[in-house]
């Protein structure tokens, strides 16, 4: 248990569906992140939020839409995904958005797009 | 963009000491060196962080030479449960960016 909780743990969705991934942390952290990890590939940083403001968006397709309503919650809204979007999606949080403070990761959501 | 270089994979046996070396050719003055561990289908977990010389905690030791162009993660007496991917990162200027990591396989 890292203090970062992701739901659901597993998700299967069709290409025309709309779904959302949820991340929650009560560690008092100010920065939250979404990462994508495809099979046997490095983690790809998707989005960074600092104090509820998006500060980084690494050329992610618009079919992925993040939302950070408060410092404890982070969502990733999914719509019209492609099969190549199937991956493990990881949420992380840290005290601030500079990498010198320890980041805590959730267990991830295993997404399968059919 | 700072990028580290580390071996793709390593093999070891239970009870041995494992040393994984990383190159930090583009490390900046204010960057720290941080190592994470990742098990399959889980998020990475922080192991250790240092700026220079030697740092030790209950899990590992980290050796950083004076020029800070490299670092060595030392895992004493590994067990099967240490089989994982280990990432070295230059940290401090921006959010965590992971490379390919080193896949450590511990054999009985």
PDB file of C-alpha atoms in Angstrom:
ATOM      1  CA  UNK A   1       0.000   0.000   0.000  1.00  0.00           C
ATOM      2  CA  UNK A   2       1.630   3.206  -1.205  1.00  0.00           C
ATOM      3  CA  UNK A   3      -1.081   5.708  -0.308  1.00  0.00           C
ATOM      4  CA  UNK A   4      -2.018   6.141  -3.968  1.00  0.00           C
ATOM      5  CA  UNK A   5      -5.155   4.261  -4.996  1.00  0.00           C
ATOM      6  CA  UNK A   6      -6.225   3.633  -8.568  1.00  0.00           C
ATOM      7  CA  UNK A   7      -9.575   2.331  -9.765  1.00  0.00           C
ATOM      8  CA  UNK A   8     -10.492   0.227 -11.535  1.00  0.00           C
ATOM      9  CA  UNK A   9      -7.603  -2.250 -11.465  1.00  0.00           C
ATOM     10  CA  UNK A  10      -8.696  -3.799 -14.751  1.00  0.00           C
ATOM     11  CA  UNK A  11     -10.766  -2.349 -17.576  1.00  0.00           C
ATOM     12  CA  UNK A  12     -11.874  -3.736 -20.916  1.00  0.00           C
ATOM     13  CA  UNK A  13     -13.509  -1.270 -23.268  1.00  0.00           C
ATOM     14  CA  UNK A  14     -14.584  -1.073 -26.860  1.00  0.00           C
ATOM     15  CA  UNK A  15     -13.246   1.542 -29.215  1.00  0.00           C
ATOM     16  CA  UNK A  16     -16.484   3.515 -29.095  1.00  0.00           C
ATOM     17  CA  UNK A  17     -16.832   3.508 -25.303  1.00  0.00           C
ATOM     18  CA  UNK A  18     -16.169   6.311 -22.881  1.00  0.00           C
ATOM     19  CA  UNK A  19     -14.612   5.434 -19.550  1.00  0.00           C
ATOM     20  CA  UNK A  20     -12.628   7.133 -16.812  1.00  0.00           C
ATOM     21  CA  UNK A  21      -9.695   6.085 -14.669  1.00  0.00           C
ATOM     22  CA  UNK A  22      -9.537   7.428 -11.135  1.00  0.00           C
ATOM     23  CA  UNK A  23      -6.566   8.137  -8.902  1.00  0.00           C
ATOM     24  CA  UNK A  24      -6.699   9.244  -5.287  1.00  0.00           C
ATOM     25  CA  UNK A  25      -4.016  10.203  -2.781  1.00  0.00           C
ATOM     26  CA  UNK A  26      -4.275  11.495   0.768  1.00  0.00           C
ATOM     27  CA  UNK A  27      -0.563  12.011   1.293  1.00  0.00           C
ATOM     28  CA  UNK A  28      -0.818  15.778   1.135  1.00  0.00           C
ATOM     29  CA  UNK A  29       1.103  15.858  -2.121  1.00  0.00           C
ATOM     30  CA  UNK A  30       0.836  18.770  -4.519  1.00  0.00           C
ATOM     31  CA  UNK A  31       1.824  17.036  -7.761  1.00  0.00           C
ATOM     32  CA  UNK A  32       0.111  14.159  -9.552  1.00  0.00           C
ATOM     33  CA  UNK A  33       1.034  12.311 -12.717  1.00  0.00           C
ATOM     34  CA  UNK A  34      -0.295   9.910 -15.326  1.00  0.00           C
ATOM     35  CA  UNK A  35       2.066   7.407 -16.942  1.00  0.00           C
ATOM     36  CA  UNK A  36       1.455   4.823 -19.649  1.00  0.00           C
ATOM     37  CA  UNK A  37       3.408   1.580 -19.776  1.00  0.00           C
ATOM     38  CA  UNK A  38       2.964  -0.700 -22.774  1.00  0.00           C
ATOM     39  CA  UNK A  39       4.175  -4.283 -22.630  1.00  0.00           C
ATOM     40  CA  UNK A  40       7.915  -4.485 -21.952  1.00  0.00           C
ATOM     41  CA  UNK A  41       8.407  -0.777 -22.636  1.00  0.00           C
ATOM     42  CA  UNK A  42       9.556   2.084 -20.423  1.00  0.00           C
ATOM     43  CA  UNK A  43       7.087   4.264 -18.613  1.00  0.00           C
ATOM     44  CA  UNK A  44       5.878   7.188 -20.718  1.00  0.00           C
ATOM     45  CA  UNK A  45       5.010  10.354 -18.846  1.00  0.00           C
ATOM     46  CA  UNK A  46       1.637  11.589 -20.104  1.00  0.00           C
ATOM     47  CA  UNK A  47       0.478  14.447 -17.876  1.00  0.00           C
ATOM     48  CA  UNK A  48       1.703  16.362 -14.858  1.00  0.00           C
ATOM     49  CA  UNK A  49      -0.475  18.402 -12.520  1.00  0.00           C
ATOM     50  CA  UNK A  50       0.893  20.751  -9.906  1.00  0.00           C
ATOM     51  CA  UNK A  51      -1.514  22.367  -7.456  1.00  0.00           C
ATOM     52  CA  UNK A  52      -4.394  21.254  -9.680  1.00  0.00           C
ATOM     53  CA  UNK A  53      -2.945  22.991 -12.733  1.00  0.00           C
ATOM     54  CA  UNK A  54      -1.726  21.027 -15.719  1.00  0.00           C
ATOM     55  CA  UNK A  55       1.938  21.854 -16.160  1.00  0.00           C
ATOM     56  CA  UNK A  56       3.002  19.215 -18.628  1.00  0.00           C
ATOM     57  CA  UNK A  57       1.334  17.451 -21.523  1.00  0.00           C
ATOM     58  CA  UNK A  58       3.687  15.222 -23.446  1.00  0.00           C
ATOM     59  CA  UNK A  59       2.091  15.138 -26.894  1.00  0.00           C
ATOM     60  CA  UNK A  60      -0.702  12.865 -25.767  1.00  0.00           C
ATOM     61  CA  UNK A  61      -3.587  12.285 -28.238  1.00  0.00           C
ATOM     62  CA  UNK A  62      -6.774  14.172 -27.434  1.00  0.00           C
ATOM     63  CA  UNK A  63      -8.659  10.912 -26.883  1.00  0.00           C
ATOM     64  CA  UNK A  64      -6.992  11.014 -23.445  1.00  0.00           C
ATOM     65  CA  UNK A  65      -8.345  13.861 -21.324  1.00  0.00           C
ATOM     66  CA  UNK A  66      -7.056  14.443 -17.783  1.00  0.00           C
ATOM     67  CA  UNK A  67      -8.913  16.201 -15.006  1.00  0.00           C
ATOM     68  CA  UNK A  68      -7.682  17.288 -11.589  1.00  0.00           C
ATOM     69  CA  UNK A  69     -10.615  18.654  -9.559  1.00  0.00           C
ATOM     70  CA  UNK A  70      -8.558  18.960  -6.359  1.00  0.00           C
ATOM     71  CA  UNK A  71      -5.105  18.080  -5.080  1.00  0.00           C
ATOM     72  CA  UNK A  72      -6.216  14.618  -3.936  1.00  0.00           C
ATOM     73  CA  UNK A  73      -7.918  13.353  -7.074  1.00  0.00           C
ATOM     74  CA  UNK A  74      -6.861  12.838 -10.651  1.00  0.00           C
ATOM     75  CA  UNK A  75      -8.901  11.396 -13.490  1.00  0.00           C
ATOM     76  CA  UNK A  76      -8.068  10.215 -16.976  1.00  0.00           C
ATOM     77  CA  UNK A  77     -11.080  10.307 -19.277  1.00  0.00           C
ATOM     78  CA  UNK A  78     -10.925   7.941 -22.212  1.00  0.00           C
ATOM     79  CA  UNK A  79     -12.933   8.058 -25.432  1.00  0.00           C
ATOM     80  CA  UNK A  80     -12.657   6.453 -28.869  1.00  0.00           C
ATOM     81  CA  UNK A  81      -9.477   4.631 -27.941  1.00  0.00           C
ATOM     82  CA  UNK A  82      -7.476   2.417 -30.266  1.00  0.00           C
ATOM     83  CA  UNK A  83      -6.197  -1.122 -29.620  1.00  0.00           C
ATOM     84  CA  UNK A  84      -2.638   0.239 -29.331  1.00  0.00           C
ATOM     85  CA  UNK A  85      -3.779   2.204 -26.288  1.00  0.00           C
ATOM     86  CA  UNK A  86      -3.990  -1.060 -24.357  1.00  0.00           C
ATOM     87  CA  UNK A  87      -1.447  -0.732 -21.560  1.00  0.00           C
ATOM     88  CA  UNK A  88      -0.903  -0.341 -17.837  1.00  0.00           C
ATOM     89  CA  UNK A  89      -1.824   3.186 -16.766  1.00  0.00           C
ATOM     90  CA  UNK A  90      -0.076   4.358 -13.644  1.00  0.00           C
ATOM     91  CA  UNK A  91      -0.831   7.299 -11.431  1.00  0.00           C
ATOM     92  CA  UNK A  92       1.786   8.818  -9.143  1.00  0.00           C
ATOM     93  CA  UNK A  93       2.035  11.667  -6.670  1.00  0.00           C
ATOM     94  CA  UNK A  94       4.857  13.572  -5.026  1.00  0.00           C
ATOM     95  CA  UNK A  95       5.300  16.539  -2.733  1.00  0.00           C
ATOM     96  CA  UNK A  96       6.181  18.775  -5.664  1.00  0.00           C
ATOM     97  CA  UNK A  97       6.626  18.319  -9.378  1.00  0.00           C
ATOM     98  CA  UNK A  98      10.404  18.418  -9.382  1.00  0.00           C
ATOM     99  CA  UNK A  99      11.793  14.935  -9.255  1.00  0.00           C
ATOM    100  CA  UNK A 100      13.858  15.265  -6.080  1.00  0.00           C
ATOM    101  CA  UNK A 101      11.005  14.270  -3.812  1.00  0.00           C
ATOM    102  CA  UNK A 102       9.998  10.632  -3.670  1.00  0.00           C
ATOM    103  CA  UNK A 103       7.161   9.708  -5.988  1.00  0.00           C
ATOM    104  CA  UNK A 104       4.542   7.203  -4.877  1.00  0.00           C
ATOM    105  CA  UNK A 105       2.832   5.106  -7.531  1.00  0.00           C
ATOM    106  CA  UNK A 106      -0.512   3.404  -7.533  1.00  0.00           C
ATOM    107  CA  UNK A 107      -1.000  -0.224  -8.528  1.00  0.00           C
ATOM    108  CA  UNK A 108      -2.157   0.821 -11.976  1.00  0.00           C
ATOM    109  CA  UNK A 109      -5.128   0.137 -14.208  1.00  0.00           C
ATOM    110  CA  UNK A 110      -4.648  -2.607 -16.792  1.00  0.00           C
ATOM    111  CA  UNK A 111      -6.563  -1.326 -19.819  1.00  0.00           C
ATOM    112  CA  UNK A 112      -7.526  -3.506 -22.754  1.00  0.00           C
ATOM    113  CA  UNK A 113      -9.133  -1.903 -25.810  1.00  0.00           C
ATOM    114  CA  UNK A 114     -11.029  -4.322 -28.009  1.00  0.00           C
TER     115      UNK A 114
ATOM    116  CA  UNK B   1      16.949  16.430 -21.695  1.00  0.00           C
ATOM    117  CA  UNK B   2      19.009  14.420 -19.233  1.00  0.00           C
ATOM    118  CA  UNK B   3      19.243  10.781 -20.200  1.00  0.00           C
ATOM    119  CA  UNK B   4      20.860   7.953 -18.320  1.00  0.00           C
ATOM    120  CA  UNK B   5      22.415   4.767 -19.668  1.00  0.00           C
ATOM    121  CA  UNK B   6      22.311   1.427 -17.901  1.00  0.00           C
ATOM    122  CA  UNK B   7      22.623  -2.253 -18.872  1.00  0.00           C
ATOM    123  CA  UNK B   8      19.492  -3.791 -20.308  1.00  0.00           C
ATOM    124  CA  UNK B   9      19.674  -6.914 -18.153  1.00  0.00           C
ATOM    125  CA  UNK B  10      21.686  -8.683 -15.477  1.00  0.00           C
ATOM    126  CA  UNK B  11      21.609 -12.159 -13.966  1.00  0.00           C
ATOM    127  CA  UNK B  12      22.573 -13.161 -10.463  1.00  0.00           C
ATOM    128  CA  UNK B  13      22.117 -15.919  -7.904  1.00  0.00           C
ATOM    129  CA  UNK B  14      20.572 -15.810  -4.494  1.00  0.00           C
ATOM    130  CA  UNK B  15      22.910 -14.580  -1.794  1.00  0.00           C
ATOM    131  CA  UNK B  16      25.185 -12.651  -4.127  1.00  0.00           C
ATOM    132  CA  UNK B  17      25.825  -8.929  -4.098  1.00  0.00           C
ATOM    133  CA  UNK B  18      24.576  -7.186  -7.220  1.00  0.00           C
ATOM    134  CA  UNK B  19      25.973  -3.914  -8.515  1.00  0.00           C
ATOM    135  CA  UNK B  20      24.138  -2.041 -11.258  1.00  0.00           C
ATOM    136  CA  UNK B  21      25.981   0.880 -12.784  1.00  0.00           C
ATOM    137  CA  UNK B  22      24.392   3.826 -14.535  1.00  0.00           C
ATOM    138  CA  UNK B  23      25.931   6.605 -16.636  1.00  0.00           C
ATOM    139  CA  UNK B  24      24.770  10.175 -16.012  1.00  0.00           C
ATOM    140  CA  UNK B  25      26.623  12.011 -18.771  1.00  0.00           C
ATOM    141  CA  UNK B  26      24.223  14.974 -18.863  1.00  0.00           C
ATOM    142  CA  UNK B  27      23.549  15.401 -15.159  1.00  0.00           C
ATOM    143  CA  UNK B  28      23.091  19.000 -14.049  1.00  0.00           C
ATOM    144  CA  UNK B  29      24.583  20.595 -10.950  1.00  0.00           C
ATOM    145  CA  UNK B  30      21.293  20.642  -9.091  1.00  0.00           C
ATOM    146  CA  UNK B  31      20.173  17.164 -10.097  1.00  0.00           C
ATOM    147  CA  UNK B  32      20.072  14.284  -7.674  1.00  0.00           C
ATOM    148  CA  UNK B  33      20.514  10.632  -8.630  1.00  0.00           C
ATOM    149  CA  UNK B  34      17.544   8.452  -7.817  1.00  0.00           C
ATOM    150  CA  UNK B  35      16.851   4.750  -8.240  1.00  0.00           C
ATOM    151  CA  UNK B  36      13.466   3.060  -8.504  1.00  0.00           C
ATOM    152  CA  UNK B  37      12.461  -0.612  -8.551  1.00  0.00           C
ATOM    153  CA  UNK B  38       9.522  -2.021 -10.495  1.00  0.00           C
ATOM    154  CA  UNK B  39       7.909  -5.450 -10.244  1.00  0.00           C
ATOM    155  CA  UNK B  40       5.739  -6.753 -13.102  1.00  0.00           C
ATOM    156  CA  UNK B  41       2.328  -5.107 -13.330  1.00  0.00           C
ATOM    157  CA  UNK B  42       3.077  -2.726 -10.469  1.00  0.00           C
ATOM    158  CA  UNK B  43       4.141   0.896 -10.237  1.00  0.00           C
ATOM    159  CA  UNK B  44       7.791   1.752  -9.540  1.00  0.00           C
ATOM    160  CA  UNK B  45       8.949   2.057  -5.958  1.00  0.00           C
ATOM    161  CA  UNK B  46      11.588   4.481  -4.686  1.00  0.00           C
ATOM    162  CA  UNK B  47      14.757   2.737  -3.500  1.00  0.00           C
ATOM    163  CA  UNK B  48      17.405   5.327  -2.788  1.00  0.00           C
ATOM    164  CA  UNK B  49      18.588   8.827  -3.675  1.00  0.00           C
ATOM    165  CA  UNK B  50      21.894  10.641  -3.384  1.00  0.00           C
ATOM    166  CA  UNK B  51      23.870  13.639  -4.558  1.00  0.00           C
ATOM    167  CA  UNK B  52      27.458  12.433  -4.171  1.00  0.00           C
ATOM    168  CA  UNK B  53      29.629   9.958  -2.221  1.00  0.00           C
ATOM    169  CA  UNK B  54      27.788   7.103  -0.571  1.00  0.00           C
ATOM    170  CA  UNK B  55      24.277   6.681   0.721  1.00  0.00           C
ATOM    171  CA  UNK B  56      22.985   3.577   2.484  1.00  0.00           C
ATOM    172  CA  UNK B  57      19.543   2.559   3.655  1.00  0.00           C
ATOM    173  CA  UNK B  58      17.919  -0.680   4.744  1.00  0.00           C
ATOM    174  CA  UNK B  59      17.488  -1.816   1.151  1.00  0.00           C
ATOM    175  CA  UNK B  60      20.565  -0.750  -0.805  1.00  0.00           C
ATOM    176  CA  UNK B  61      23.670   1.382  -1.081  1.00  0.00           C
ATOM    177  CA  UNK B  62      24.318   4.037  -3.670  1.00  0.00           C
ATOM    178  CA  UNK B  63      27.834   5.010  -4.713  1.00  0.00           C
ATOM    179  CA  UNK B  64      28.401   8.263  -6.605  1.00  0.00           C
ATOM    180  CA  UNK B  65      31.924   9.365  -7.626  1.00  0.00           C
ATOM    181  CA  UNK B  66      33.111  12.933  -7.345  1.00  0.00           C
ATOM    182  CA  UNK B  67      32.424  13.781 -10.977  1.00  0.00           C
ATOM    183  CA  UNK B  68      28.833  12.448 -10.641  1.00  0.00           C
ATOM    184  CA  UNK B  69      28.923  11.052 -14.171  1.00  0.00           C
ATOM    185  CA  UNK B  70      27.987   7.607 -12.938  1.00  0.00           C
ATOM    186  CA  UNK B  71      26.314   5.856 -10.047  1.00  0.00           C
ATOM    187  CA  UNK B  72      26.259   2.291  -8.756  1.00  0.00           C
ATOM    188  CA  UNK B  73      23.327   0.714  -6.994  1.00  0.00           C
ATOM    189  CA  UNK B  74      24.475  -2.092  -4.718  1.00  0.00           C
ATOM    190  CA  UNK B  75      22.021  -4.739  -3.523  1.00  0.00           C
ATOM    191  CA  UNK B  76      23.554  -6.925  -0.799  1.00  0.00           C
ATOM    192  CA  UNK B  77      22.728 -10.630  -0.759  1.00  0.00           C
ATOM    193  CA  UNK B  78      19.894 -10.638  -3.275  1.00  0.00           C
ATOM    194  CA  UNK B  79      16.960 -13.016  -3.043  1.00  0.00           C
ATOM    195  CA  UNK B  80      14.454 -14.243  -5.620  1.00  0.00           C
ATOM    196  CA  UNK B  81      12.140 -11.416  -4.622  1.00  0.00           C
ATOM    197  CA  UNK B  82      14.669  -8.868  -5.872  1.00  0.00           C
ATOM    198  CA  UNK B  83      13.921  -9.918  -9.453  1.00  0.00           C
ATOM    199  CA  UNK B  84      12.640  -6.681 -10.961  1.00  0.00           C
ATOM    200  CA  UNK B  85      13.486  -3.776 -13.251  1.00  0.00           C
ATOM    201  CA  UNK B  86      15.725  -1.112 -11.737  1.00  0.00           C
ATOM    202  CA  UNK B  87      15.730   2.455 -13.051  1.00  0.00           C
ATOM    203  CA  UNK B  88      18.306   5.183 -12.506  1.00  0.00           C
ATOM    204  CA  UNK B  89      17.199   8.768 -13.020  1.00  0.00           C
ATOM    205  CA  UNK B  90      18.630  12.264 -12.913  1.00  0.00           C
ATOM    206  CA  UNK B  91      16.054  14.101 -10.862  1.00  0.00           C
ATOM    207  CA  UNK B  92      15.352  17.653  -9.878  1.00  0.00           C
ATOM    208  CA  UNK B  93      14.620  19.760 -12.887  1.00  0.00           C
ATOM    209  CA  UNK B  94      11.395  18.196 -14.028  1.00  0.00           C
ATOM    210  CA  UNK B  95       8.969  15.407 -13.406  1.00  0.00           C
ATOM    211  CA  UNK B  96      10.301  11.866 -13.350  1.00  0.00           C
ATOM    212  CA  UNK B  97      11.243  10.550 -16.767  1.00  0.00           C
ATOM    213  CA  UNK B  98      12.115   6.874 -16.871  1.00  0.00           C
ATOM    214  CA  UNK B  99      14.481   5.133 -19.265  1.00  0.00           C
ATOM    215  CA  UNK B 100      14.494   1.462 -20.168  1.00  0.00           C
ATOM    216  CA  UNK B 101      15.913   0.276 -16.845  1.00  0.00           C
ATOM    217  CA  UNK B 102      17.933  -2.830 -15.996  1.00  0.00           C
ATOM    218  CA  UNK B 103      16.060  -6.101 -15.757  1.00  0.00           C
ATOM    219  CA  UNK B 104      17.597  -8.099 -12.897  1.00  0.00           C
ATOM    220  CA  UNK B 105      16.903 -11.824 -12.826  1.00  0.00           C
ATOM    221  CA  UNK B 106      17.853 -13.636  -9.630  1.00  0.00           C
ATOM    222  CA  UNK B 107      18.219 -17.396  -9.929  1.00  0.00           C
ATOM    223  CA  UNK B 108      18.006 -19.903  -7.061  1.00  0.00           C
TER     224      UNK B 108
END
